[in-house]
Amino acid sequence: MLAIRAVSALVRHALDHRRYMSVIPPSTKKTTIARLIDLRAANTPISVLTAYDFPTARACSAHPVDITLVGDSLAQVCLGYPSTTRLTLDEMLHHCRAVARGTTTPLLVADMPYGTYAPSPRDAVRAAVRMIQEGHAEAVKLEGGQELVPHISALTGIGIPVMAHIGLLPQRSTSLSGYRVQGRTAASAESLVRAALALEKAGAFAIVLEAMPSQLGEYITRTVKIPTIGIGAGPGTNGQVLVWDDMLGTWHGHKAKFVRHFADVRKEVERGVAAYAHAVKDRSFPNPEREGYAIDPTEWESFLHVRAQLQEPGTLTEHAEEQRPYSAASHREDSGGTEAAQPDDSRMSELDEQTGKKAELHTS
């Protein structure tokens, strides 16, 4: 019997060891770039989710995901803009700070807003420094291909971690004639592979692959040595990212093919709001016993007794006298007439009349 138990224990240990050789268990420690590399090496998928405020950041940290991304998608899902190009740097910084306050273990990455980095590497450095210092982001993400090599080199050269982003570029959706899948031709696929290699060489620690054929997403993942994060790029990437509102089904706009709703929060929100409004209208909310506060009966009787006395004849007059508004006349009465009385309007008219008559006698 002891021998059987010993063998069973050894088998369980071997199976556990084998499982964790291919899948690194969730960590309660801070996600670092080195850990992301370890996850890639272990073939353990990397989870990335967007967050835009303190509550969503807390949710990403509580479960947790590996990377929290303050996406410029907040322009549409939070601020109601028609596209991400309307988002300003100051608006992004505001949301970054809120997310940073709720972030614990995930690596905090933030999108650089449209127009803050493309003009020149110097502009990219200036904006990125603000996102690190003022927004409390730990890394930044830039959309673009080989044209951003100087920008990424400048940023990584001064120690700012950069996540690259190729394929469908939402900030350039107008020039791309909409949100279209990229890399569907041999030339386009080759261009994306070259861009991925160039951005890796420039110093990017990871790269987002958006809206491209699954085969291409997997090919780029095998070609580069940094983690790839897919969004509509198939299951062959090193990780996946989704927008918070897409993941929970709260986004009311177009649903992309690659989106999966992992909950139907929108319907629950609608149900909750409707139920609340109805309960207020029919006075079933709040319930005085379950959702209200009480006062000691003795104290309440004492309060009513005092109010009743104040409303008795005579007492009410005295009380009203105490509460009468301030006036100059009442002040003179209260002060015993020590303050010089000010003439009223009729007295002033009489004085003016007398003054006028004196003036007439003098002139004649």
Short mmCIF file of C-alpha atoms in Angstrom, two decimals:
data_model
loop_
_atom_site.label_atom_id
_atom_site.label_comp_id
_atom_site.label_asym_id
_atom_site.label_seq_id
_atom_site.Cartn_x
_atom_site.Cartn_y
_atom_site.Cartn_z
CA MET A 1 0.00 0.00 0.00
CA LEU A 2 2.80 2.43 0.89
CA ALA A 3 4.54 1.62 -2.38
CA ILE A 4 1.38 2.35 -4.35
CA ARG A 5 0.96 5.70 -2.58
CA ALA A 6 4.58 6.60 -3.27
CA VAL A 7 4.21 5.79 -6.97
CA SER A 8 0.96 7.81 -7.15
CA ALA A 9 2.69 10.78 -5.57
CA LEU A 10 5.55 10.56 -8.04
CA VAL A 11 3.11 10.40 -10.97
CA ARG A 12 1.19 13.44 -9.74
CA HIS A 13 4.45 15.36 -9.28
CA ALA A 14 5.59 14.41 -12.78
CA LEU A 15 2.27 15.50 -14.31
CA ASP A 16 2.32 18.82 -12.46
CA HIS A 17 5.91 19.40 -13.53
CA ARG A 18 5.06 18.61 -17.13
CA ARG A 19 2.06 20.92 -17.10
CA TYR A 20 3.98 23.88 -15.74
CA MET A 21 6.82 23.36 -18.18
CA SER A 22 4.44 24.48 -20.96
CA VAL A 23 2.13 26.78 -19.01
CA ILE A 24 3.47 29.27 -16.50
CA PRO A 25 0.90 29.64 -13.70
CA PRO A 26 -0.69 33.06 -13.10
CA SER A 27 1.56 35.31 -11.07
CA THR A 28 0.66 37.72 -8.31
CA LYS A 29 3.92 39.56 -8.95
CA LYS A 30 4.31 42.61 -11.17
CA THR A 31 4.44 41.81 -14.89
CA THR A 32 7.72 42.91 -16.40
CA ILE A 33 9.15 42.81 -19.91
CA ALA A 34 11.36 39.92 -18.79
CA ARG A 35 8.28 37.97 -17.66
CA LEU A 36 6.63 38.56 -21.05
CA ILE A 37 9.69 37.05 -22.71
CA ASP A 38 9.46 34.08 -20.34
CA LEU A 39 5.79 33.61 -21.21
CA ARG A 40 6.65 33.60 -24.90
CA ALA A 41 9.45 31.10 -24.36
CA ALA A 42 7.10 28.82 -22.41
CA ASN A 43 4.45 29.13 -25.14
CA THR A 44 2.05 30.55 -22.55
CA PRO A 45 -0.44 32.98 -24.09
CA ILE A 46 -0.22 36.59 -22.93
CA SER A 47 -3.50 38.26 -21.95
CA VAL A 48 -4.00 41.96 -22.73
CA LEU A 49 -7.12 44.00 -22.02
CA THR A 50 -7.89 47.69 -22.35
CA ALA A 51 -8.89 49.81 -19.37
CA TYR A 52 -9.94 53.44 -19.23
CA ASP A 53 -10.59 54.30 -15.59
CA PHE A 54 -10.02 53.19 -11.99
CA PRO A 55 -12.76 50.49 -11.86
CA THR A 56 -11.70 48.79 -15.11
CA ALA A 57 -8.07 48.93 -14.02
CA ARG A 58 -8.97 47.28 -10.71
CA ALA A 59 -10.79 44.52 -12.58
CA CYS A 60 -7.76 43.90 -14.82
CA SER A 61 -5.54 43.69 -11.75
CA ALA A 62 -7.85 41.52 -9.68
CA HIS A 63 -8.06 38.52 -11.99
CA PRO A 64 -5.41 39.40 -13.41
CA VAL A 65 -4.36 40.06 -17.01
CA ASP A 66 -0.69 40.34 -17.99
CA ILE A 67 -0.91 43.75 -19.66
CA THR A 68 -3.39 46.58 -19.14
CA LEU A 69 -3.58 48.84 -22.19
CA VAL A 70 -4.98 52.35 -21.97
CA GLY A 71 -6.14 52.27 -25.57
CA ASP A 72 -6.93 55.32 -27.66
CA SER A 73 -10.19 53.48 -28.32
CA LEU A 74 -11.35 55.42 -25.26
CA ALA A 75 -11.99 58.25 -27.73
CA GLN A 76 -14.98 56.30 -29.03
CA VAL A 77 -16.11 54.06 -26.17
CA CYS A 78 -15.69 56.65 -23.38
CA LEU A 79 -15.74 60.11 -24.93
CA GLY A 80 -18.10 59.58 -27.85
CA TYR A 81 -15.74 60.77 -30.58
CA PRO A 82 -16.27 59.32 -34.08
CA SER A 83 -12.65 58.14 -34.33
CA THR A 84 -9.47 57.78 -32.32
CA THR A 85 -7.88 60.73 -34.14
CA ARG A 86 -9.92 63.20 -32.05
CA LEU A 87 -8.25 62.18 -28.79
CA THR A 88 -5.83 64.74 -27.35
CA LEU A 89 -2.74 64.08 -25.27
CA ASP A 90 -4.24 65.83 -22.24
CA GLU A 91 -7.33 63.62 -22.43
CA MET A 92 -5.15 60.53 -22.65
CA LEU A 93 -3.10 61.65 -19.65
CA HIS A 94 -6.27 62.10 -17.59
CA HIS A 95 -7.36 58.51 -18.28
CA CYS A 96 -3.84 57.12 -17.83
CA ARG A 97 -3.63 58.53 -14.33
CA ALA A 98 -6.97 56.98 -13.39
CA VAL A 99 -5.92 53.58 -14.72
CA ALA A 100 -2.53 53.82 -13.04
CA ARG A 101 -4.22 54.35 -9.66
CA GLY A 102 -6.07 51.07 -10.06
CA THR A 103 -3.24 48.99 -11.56
CA THR A 104 -1.15 46.61 -9.46
CA THR A 105 0.32 43.56 -11.20
CA PRO A 106 -0.28 44.14 -14.96
CA LEU A 107 2.27 46.01 -17.05
CA LEU A 108 0.68 49.37 -17.86
CA VAL A 109 0.96 50.35 -21.53
CA ALA A 110 -0.69 53.41 -23.08
CA ASP A 111 -1.42 54.36 -26.68
CA MET A 112 0.23 57.53 -27.91
CA PRO A 113 -2.56 59.69 -29.39
CA TYR A 114 -2.67 60.60 -33.06
CA GLY A 115 -0.35 63.46 -33.98
CA THR A 116 1.79 63.30 -30.85
CA TYR A 117 4.62 61.20 -32.27
CA ALA A 118 4.50 60.97 -36.08
CA PRO A 119 5.90 64.45 -36.94
CA SER A 120 9.39 63.68 -35.63
CA PRO A 121 11.36 61.58 -33.13
CA ARG A 122 11.69 64.69 -30.99
CA ASP A 123 7.91 65.07 -30.83
CA ALA A 124 7.63 61.39 -29.95
CA VAL A 125 10.11 61.74 -27.08
CA ARG A 126 8.43 64.87 -25.74
CA ALA A 127 4.97 63.28 -25.71
CA ALA A 128 6.17 59.93 -24.38
CA VAL A 129 7.99 61.58 -21.48
CA ARG A 130 4.74 63.29 -20.50
CA MET A 131 2.90 59.97 -20.65
CA ILE A 132 5.47 58.39 -18.34
CA GLN A 133 5.81 61.33 -15.93
CA GLU A 134 2.28 62.75 -15.89
CA GLY A 135 0.25 59.74 -17.01
CA HIS A 136 2.25 57.21 -14.97
CA ALA A 137 2.33 54.76 -17.88
CA GLU A 138 5.13 52.19 -17.89
CA ALA A 139 5.38 51.81 -21.67
CA VAL A 140 3.88 53.39 -24.77
CA LYS A 141 2.39 51.97 -27.96
CA LEU A 142 2.82 53.46 -31.46
CA GLU A 143 0.93 52.59 -34.64
CA GLY A 144 3.00 52.35 -37.81
CA GLY A 145 5.59 50.48 -39.84
CA GLN A 146 9.16 51.08 -40.91
CA GLU A 147 8.63 54.85 -41.02
CA LEU A 148 8.60 54.78 -37.19
CA VAL A 149 12.00 53.14 -36.80
CA PRO A 150 13.73 56.48 -35.93
CA HIS A 151 10.99 57.32 -33.43
CA ILE A 152 11.17 53.96 -31.64
CA SER A 153 14.98 54.07 -31.64
CA ALA A 154 14.85 57.51 -30.03
CA LEU A 155 12.40 56.36 -27.36
CA THR A 156 14.12 53.10 -26.47
CA GLY A 157 17.45 54.94 -26.55
CA ILE A 158 16.39 56.96 -23.52
CA GLY A 159 14.82 54.01 -21.73
CA ILE A 160 11.14 54.31 -22.68
CA PRO A 161 9.73 50.83 -23.50
CA VAL A 162 7.79 50.71 -26.78
CA MET A 163 5.11 48.31 -27.99
CA ALA A 164 4.79 48.48 -31.78
CA HIS A 165 1.55 48.04 -33.77
CA ILE A 166 1.22 46.95 -37.42
CA GLY A 167 -1.51 45.66 -39.71
CA LEU A 168 -4.75 47.58 -39.44
CA LEU A 169 -3.93 51.00 -37.99
CA PRO A 170 -7.10 52.64 -36.61
CA GLN A 171 -5.42 56.07 -36.49
CA ARG A 172 -5.00 55.83 -40.28
CA SER A 173 -8.39 54.32 -41.10
CA THR A 174 -9.28 57.16 -43.44
CA SER A 175 -6.18 56.74 -45.58
CA LEU A 176 -6.76 52.97 -45.53
CA SER A 177 -10.34 53.49 -46.80
CA GLY A 178 -11.82 52.14 -43.61
CA TYR A 179 -11.13 49.36 -41.16
CA ARG A 180 -9.90 46.77 -43.64
CA VAL A 181 -8.00 43.54 -43.17
CA GLN A 182 -4.32 43.95 -44.11
CA GLY A 183 -1.78 41.50 -45.58
CA ARG A 184 -4.13 39.71 -47.96
CA THR A 185 -1.78 40.02 -50.92
CA ALA A 186 1.75 38.65 -51.20
CA ALA A 187 3.19 42.18 -51.45
CA SER A 188 1.21 43.42 -48.45
CA ALA A 189 2.18 40.38 -46.36
CA GLU A 190 5.85 40.87 -47.23
CA SER A 191 5.63 44.53 -46.25
CA LEU A 192 4.23 43.62 -42.84
CA VAL A 193 6.93 41.02 -42.20
CA ARG A 194 9.63 43.55 -43.05
CA ALA A 195 7.99 46.13 -40.80
CA ALA A 196 7.87 43.68 -37.89
CA LEU A 197 11.56 42.87 -38.23
CA ALA A 198 12.53 46.53 -38.52
CA LEU A 199 10.51 47.53 -35.44
CA GLU A 200 12.00 44.67 -33.46
CA LYS A 201 15.49 45.81 -34.45
CA ALA A 202 14.61 49.38 -33.43
CA GLY A 203 14.01 48.13 -29.89
CA ALA A 204 10.30 47.38 -29.55
CA PHE A 205 9.70 44.86 -26.73
CA ALA A 206 6.45 43.56 -28.27
CA ILE A 207 4.28 44.09 -31.32
CA VAL A 208 0.53 44.16 -31.87
CA LEU A 209 -0.71 42.43 -35.04
CA GLU A 210 -4.16 43.68 -35.99
CA ALA A 211 -6.64 42.39 -38.59
CA MET A 212 -4.54 40.14 -40.79
CA PRO A 213 -4.86 36.53 -42.01
CA SER A 214 -4.22 33.96 -39.30
CA GLN A 215 -1.43 32.36 -41.33
CA LEU A 216 0.39 35.69 -41.55
CA GLY A 217 -0.04 36.37 -37.83
CA GLU A 218 1.51 33.01 -37.03
CA TYR A 219 4.31 33.49 -39.58
CA ILE A 220 5.32 36.86 -38.12
CA THR A 221 5.21 35.35 -34.63
CA ARG A 222 7.66 32.63 -35.67
CA THR A 223 9.86 35.15 -37.51
CA VAL A 224 10.42 37.73 -34.76
CA LYS A 225 11.93 37.08 -31.34
CA ILE A 226 9.68 39.41 -29.36
CA PRO A 227 6.14 38.68 -28.13
CA THR A 228 3.32 39.28 -30.60
CA ILE A 229 -0.14 40.31 -29.42
CA GLY A 230 -2.94 39.55 -31.82
CA ILE A 231 -6.27 41.26 -32.35
CA GLY A 232 -7.93 39.63 -35.30
CA ALA A 233 -4.66 37.91 -36.25
CA GLY A 234 -5.55 34.32 -35.35
CA PRO A 235 -4.62 32.01 -32.49
CA GLY A 236 -0.98 31.61 -33.54
CA THR A 237 0.25 34.83 -31.90
CA ASN A 238 1.89 34.93 -28.45
CA GLY A 239 -1.08 36.72 -26.91
CA GLN A 240 -4.44 38.35 -27.48
CA VAL A 241 -5.91 41.79 -26.80
CA LEU A 242 -9.51 42.97 -26.80
CA VAL A 243 -11.21 46.27 -26.09
CA TRP A 244 -13.00 46.23 -22.73
CA ASP A 245 -16.36 47.21 -24.22
CA ASP A 246 -16.10 44.59 -26.96
CA MET A 247 -15.23 41.89 -24.45
CA LEU A 248 -18.21 42.71 -22.20
CA GLY A 249 -20.69 43.50 -24.97
CA THR A 250 -21.31 47.11 -23.93
CA TRP A 251 -20.18 48.72 -27.21
CA HIS A 252 -23.21 49.81 -29.23
CA GLY A 253 -21.39 50.24 -32.53
CA HIS A 254 -20.15 47.85 -35.18
CA LYS A 255 -18.97 44.44 -33.96
CA ALA A 256 -15.79 43.32 -35.72
CA LYS A 257 -15.52 39.69 -36.80
CA PHE A 258 -12.68 38.99 -34.35
CA VAL A 259 -14.68 40.21 -31.33
CA ARG A 260 -16.16 37.73 -28.87
CA HIS A 261 -18.53 38.81 -26.11
CA PHE A 262 -17.49 37.06 -22.91
CA ALA A 263 -20.44 38.60 -21.06
CA ASP A 264 -23.60 40.51 -21.98
CA VAL A 265 -23.19 43.44 -19.62
CA ARG A 266 -25.14 45.81 -21.86
CA LYS A 267 -28.40 43.93 -21.33
CA GLU A 268 -27.79 43.80 -17.59
CA VAL A 269 -27.15 47.55 -17.49
CA GLU A 270 -30.35 48.26 -19.43
CA ARG A 271 -32.31 45.94 -17.14
CA GLY A 272 -30.86 47.55 -14.03
CA VAL A 273 -31.53 51.14 -15.11
CA ALA A 274 -35.11 50.33 -16.15
CA ALA A 275 -35.79 48.50 -12.86
CA TYR A 276 -34.38 51.40 -10.81
CA ALA A 277 -36.45 54.03 -12.60
CA HIS A 278 -39.61 51.93 -12.16
CA ALA A 279 -38.93 51.37 -8.44
CA VAL A 280 -38.53 55.10 -7.86
CA LYS A 281 -41.74 55.90 -9.72
CA ASP A 282 -43.86 53.36 -7.82
CA ARG A 283 -42.18 54.27 -4.50
CA SER A 284 -41.00 50.72 -3.83
CA PHE A 285 -37.48 52.15 -3.49
CA PRO A 286 -36.20 52.80 -0.94
CA ASN A 287 -37.65 50.27 1.49
CA PRO A 288 -37.71 52.03 4.89
CA GLU A 289 -36.68 48.90 6.78
CA ARG A 290 -34.01 47.44 4.49
CA GLU A 291 -32.66 50.65 2.95
CA GLY A 292 -33.47 53.34 5.50
CA TYR A 293 -32.31 54.61 8.89
CA ALA A 294 -34.27 54.84 12.16
CA ILE A 295 -34.30 57.12 15.19
CA ASP A 296 -34.93 56.07 18.77
CA PRO A 297 -38.69 56.43 19.49
CA THR A 298 -38.00 58.42 22.64
CA GLU A 299 -35.84 60.90 20.74
CA TRP A 300 -38.49 61.23 18.04
CA GLU A 301 -41.22 61.95 20.62
CA SER A 302 -38.97 64.56 22.22
CA PHE A 303 -38.43 66.18 18.83
CA LEU A 304 -42.19 66.30 18.12
CA HIS A 305 -42.84 67.76 21.59
CA VAL A 306 -40.38 70.60 20.97
CA ARG A 307 -41.90 71.31 17.56
CA ALA A 308 -45.40 71.37 19.06
CA GLN A 309 -44.34 73.94 21.67
CA LEU A 310 -42.85 76.15 19.02
CA GLN A 311 -46.16 76.13 17.16
CA GLU A 312 -48.31 77.15 20.17
CA PRO A 313 -49.82 80.69 20.11
CA GLY A 314 -47.44 83.19 21.66
CA THR A 315 -44.51 80.85 21.49
CA LEU A 316 -44.66 80.96 17.72
CA THR A 317 -44.65 84.80 17.80
CA GLU A 318 -41.63 84.82 20.09
CA HIS A 319 -39.90 82.34 17.86
CA ALA A 320 -40.72 84.39 14.76
CA GLU A 321 -39.40 87.47 16.53
CA GLU A 322 -36.14 85.67 17.15
CA GLN A 323 -35.92 84.65 13.51
CA ARG A 324 -37.01 87.97 11.88
CA PRO A 325 -34.66 89.26 9.16
CA TYR A 326 -32.17 92.01 9.86
CA SER A 327 -33.20 95.62 9.08
CA ALA A 328 -31.84 99.04 9.96
CA ALA A 329 -34.96 99.85 11.99
CA SER A 330 -34.79 96.67 14.01
CA HIS A 331 -31.07 97.30 14.59
CA ARG A 332 -31.85 100.78 15.97
CA GLU A 333 -34.52 99.35 18.23
CA ASP A 334 -32.24 96.60 19.46
CA SER A 335 -29.39 99.04 20.10
CA GLY A 336 -31.57 101.45 22.09
CA GLY A 337 -31.53 104.15 19.43
CA THR A 338 -27.82 104.80 19.81
CA GLU A 339 -27.31 104.65 16.04
CA ALA A 340 -28.23 107.79 14.15
CA ALA A 341 -31.61 107.37 12.45
CA GLN A 342 -31.62 107.62 8.72
CA PRO A 343 -34.43 109.76 7.22
CA ASP A 344 -37.08 107.90 5.29
CA ASP A 345 -38.15 108.80 1.74
CA SER A 346 -40.96 111.24 2.76
CA ARG A 347 -38.65 113.11 5.13
CA MET A 348 -36.03 113.40 2.36
CA SER A 349 -38.63 114.87 -0.02
CA GLU A 350 -39.65 117.45 2.60
CA LEU A 351 -36.03 118.50 3.11
CA ASP A 352 -35.51 118.83 -0.63
CA GLU A 353 -38.60 121.08 -0.86
CA GLN A 354 -37.36 123.37 1.89
CA THR A 355 -33.90 123.57 0.35
CA GLY A 356 -35.43 124.53 -3.00
CA LYS A 357 -37.46 127.39 -1.45
CA LYS A 358 -34.38 128.77 0.30
CA ALA A 359 -32.54 128.73 -2.98
CA GLU A 360 -35.33 130.69 -4.73
CA LEU A 361 -35.34 133.42 -2.00
CA HIS A 362 -31.60 133.72 -2.24
CA THR A 363 -31.57 134.16 -6.02
CA SER A 364 -34.36 136.73 -5.96
#
